[in-house]
Amino acid sequence: MAKEKIYIFDTTLRDGEQSPGAKLNTRQKVELARQLEKLGVDIIEAGFPISSPGDFKSVEEISRTIRNCIVCGLTRAIKKDIDVAAAALKKAKYPRIHTGIGASDMHIEHKFKSNREEILKRAVGAVKYAKKYVSDVEFYAEDAGRADNAFLARMIEAVIKAGATVVNIPDTTGYCFPEEYGAKIKYLVDHVSNIDKAVISVHTHDDIGLAVANALAGISNGARQVEGTINGIGERAGNTSLEEVIMAIYTRRDYLPYYTRIKTRELIPTSRMVANIMGIPVQPNKAIVGANAFAHSSGIHQDGVLKRRENYEIIDPKVVGADSSQIILTARSGRAALRHRIEDIGYKIKEGEELDRIYQEFLKMADRKKEIDETDLRSLVN
Ligand code: KIV
Ligand code: ZN
């Protein structure tokens, strides 16, 4: 079966930067945008130009610098926002304006104090206005996760008719379950008559830990663009973690008929850069990029990995830019792991009595310490 491309839309610099404490200056944003370009993302959402002079300047600089990705600026469905975004994107080789408005009754009534018909008019007006500046206009139906599907379909049909090239269906509050979100995307595929004229994008948040599962469910039901951030940073509990979606598609290419153009070896360097530059460390057990993602510490697993890495690893660490699998020595480790690590630092050790003796000493030490490092190993052997 021919594989279909999934477009990767990175919003680390916009939704990700909305994480408390993650604010970056223009130089840092350009540096990160360059790394995202090297990683091979298709679209970089560089910021929300009207939000501050600093954000405007960052979007402007990124537009000037980046040549191999679409550069996108966020706006509300307000003419002034769109004017400012268009000005910031002027130098972009491939500019995109991302405009939108709330689609749920919650947002329509309690945020906009409006009604469905008025909101529809504003949505269409914003897309038509943005089209005066750029041909590539993405529309977001904010809080689509909680929106009525029939109304959402009307809105999406109307904005595509107005010229939207991409339609973003955000689960803004991270509310949906995967089957529910997948069904929402399918509903749009089945009920929006002009849906073939636009790419459907999934943008999911992680409030109950379902962002990646929801994004994948959206893809399975017809979405071809996925939005997210590196390390899953973002508002509240964060956004879809892009490295997880990318590696799900890569690792299960036997099962999923999709591909991305991501250079997966750049995932860990990009993750480290985001963590360092934003000052938000990655939790050690984080999938793909966490410090323990390729670390093995129990005897049974270590023995299995030393016999054949694939016994306990479904991803080759080198594919994502990690050095190799790690064998961590703790009180749960076995003789095979101890011997492997000792030989790794250059000692020869005989199976049998010699190894047994060192192993007993090792266990005593490991009960006192959490982890046995190279210095401990040398003192044990000596
Ligand atoms: O979560 C959301 O709805 C957003 C939109 C602004 C795209 O971030
Ligand atoms: Zn968002």
mmCIF file of C-alpha atoms and ligand atoms in Angstrom, residues 11 14-15 18 45 74-75 98 107 138 140-144 168 170-173 203-205 227 235-236 239, ligand 1:
data_model
loop_
_atom_site.group_PDB
_atom_site.id
_atom_site.type_symbol
_atom_site.label_atom_id
_atom_site.label_comp_id
_atom_site.label_asym_id
_atom_site.label_seq_id
_atom_site.Cartn_x
_atom_site.Cartn_y
_atom_site.Cartn_z
ATOM 1 C CA THR A 11 4.286 24.998 17.657
ATOM 2 C CA ARG A 14 4.065 29.533 20.062
ATOM 3 C CA ASP A 15 1.910 27.092 22.103
ATOM 4 C CA GLN A 18 2.970 29.583 26.514
ATOM 5 C CA GLU A 45 4.537 28.262 14.050
ATOM 6 C CA LEU A 74 -1.094 32.970 14.743
ATOM 7 C CA THR A 75 -3.953 35.471 14.808
ATOM 8 C CA HIS A 98 -3.196 30.723 11.139
ATOM 9 C CA HIS A 107 -16.642 29.601 23.915
ATOM 10 C CA GLU A 138 -4.988 27.707 8.119
ATOM 11 C CA TYR A 140 -8.513 26.805 13.736
ATOM 12 C CA ALA A 141 -11.894 26.018 15.256
ATOM 13 C CA GLU A 142 -10.935 26.586 18.879
ATOM 14 C CA ASP A 143 -12.330 24.112 21.424
ATOM 15 C CA ALA A 144 -13.513 21.871 18.569
ATOM 16 C CA ASN A 168 -7.273 22.711 12.371
ATOM 17 C CA PRO A 170 -8.118 21.592 18.214
ATOM 18 C CA ASP A 171 -9.022 19.684 21.331
ATOM 19 C CA THR A 172 -8.074 22.863 23.171
ATOM 20 C CA THR A 173 -8.905 21.602 26.649
ATOM 21 C CA HIS A 203 -4.036 19.843 17.552
ATOM 22 C CA THR A 204 -4.521 18.112 20.880
ATOM 23 C CA HIS A 205 -3.731 18.962 24.502
ATOM 24 C CA GLU A 227 0.454 19.913 15.511
ATOM 25 C CA GLU A 235 -0.302 25.455 28.149
ATOM 26 C CA ARG A 236 -1.268 23.624 31.349
ATOM 27 C CA ASN A 239 0.540 19.759 23.834
HETATM 28 O O1 KIV B 1 -5.323 24.821 21.594
HETATM 29 C C1 KIV B 1 -5.767 25.616 20.744
HETATM 30 O O2 KIV B 1 -6.958 25.669 20.448
HETATM 31 C C2 KIV B 1 -4.798 26.502 20.086
HETATM 32 C C3 KIV B 1 -5.300 27.296 18.924
HETATM 33 C C4 KIV B 1 -4.955 28.718 19.073
HETATM 34 C C5 KIV B 1 -4.791 26.706 17.651
HETATM 35 O O3 KIV B 1 -3.649 26.526 20.443
#
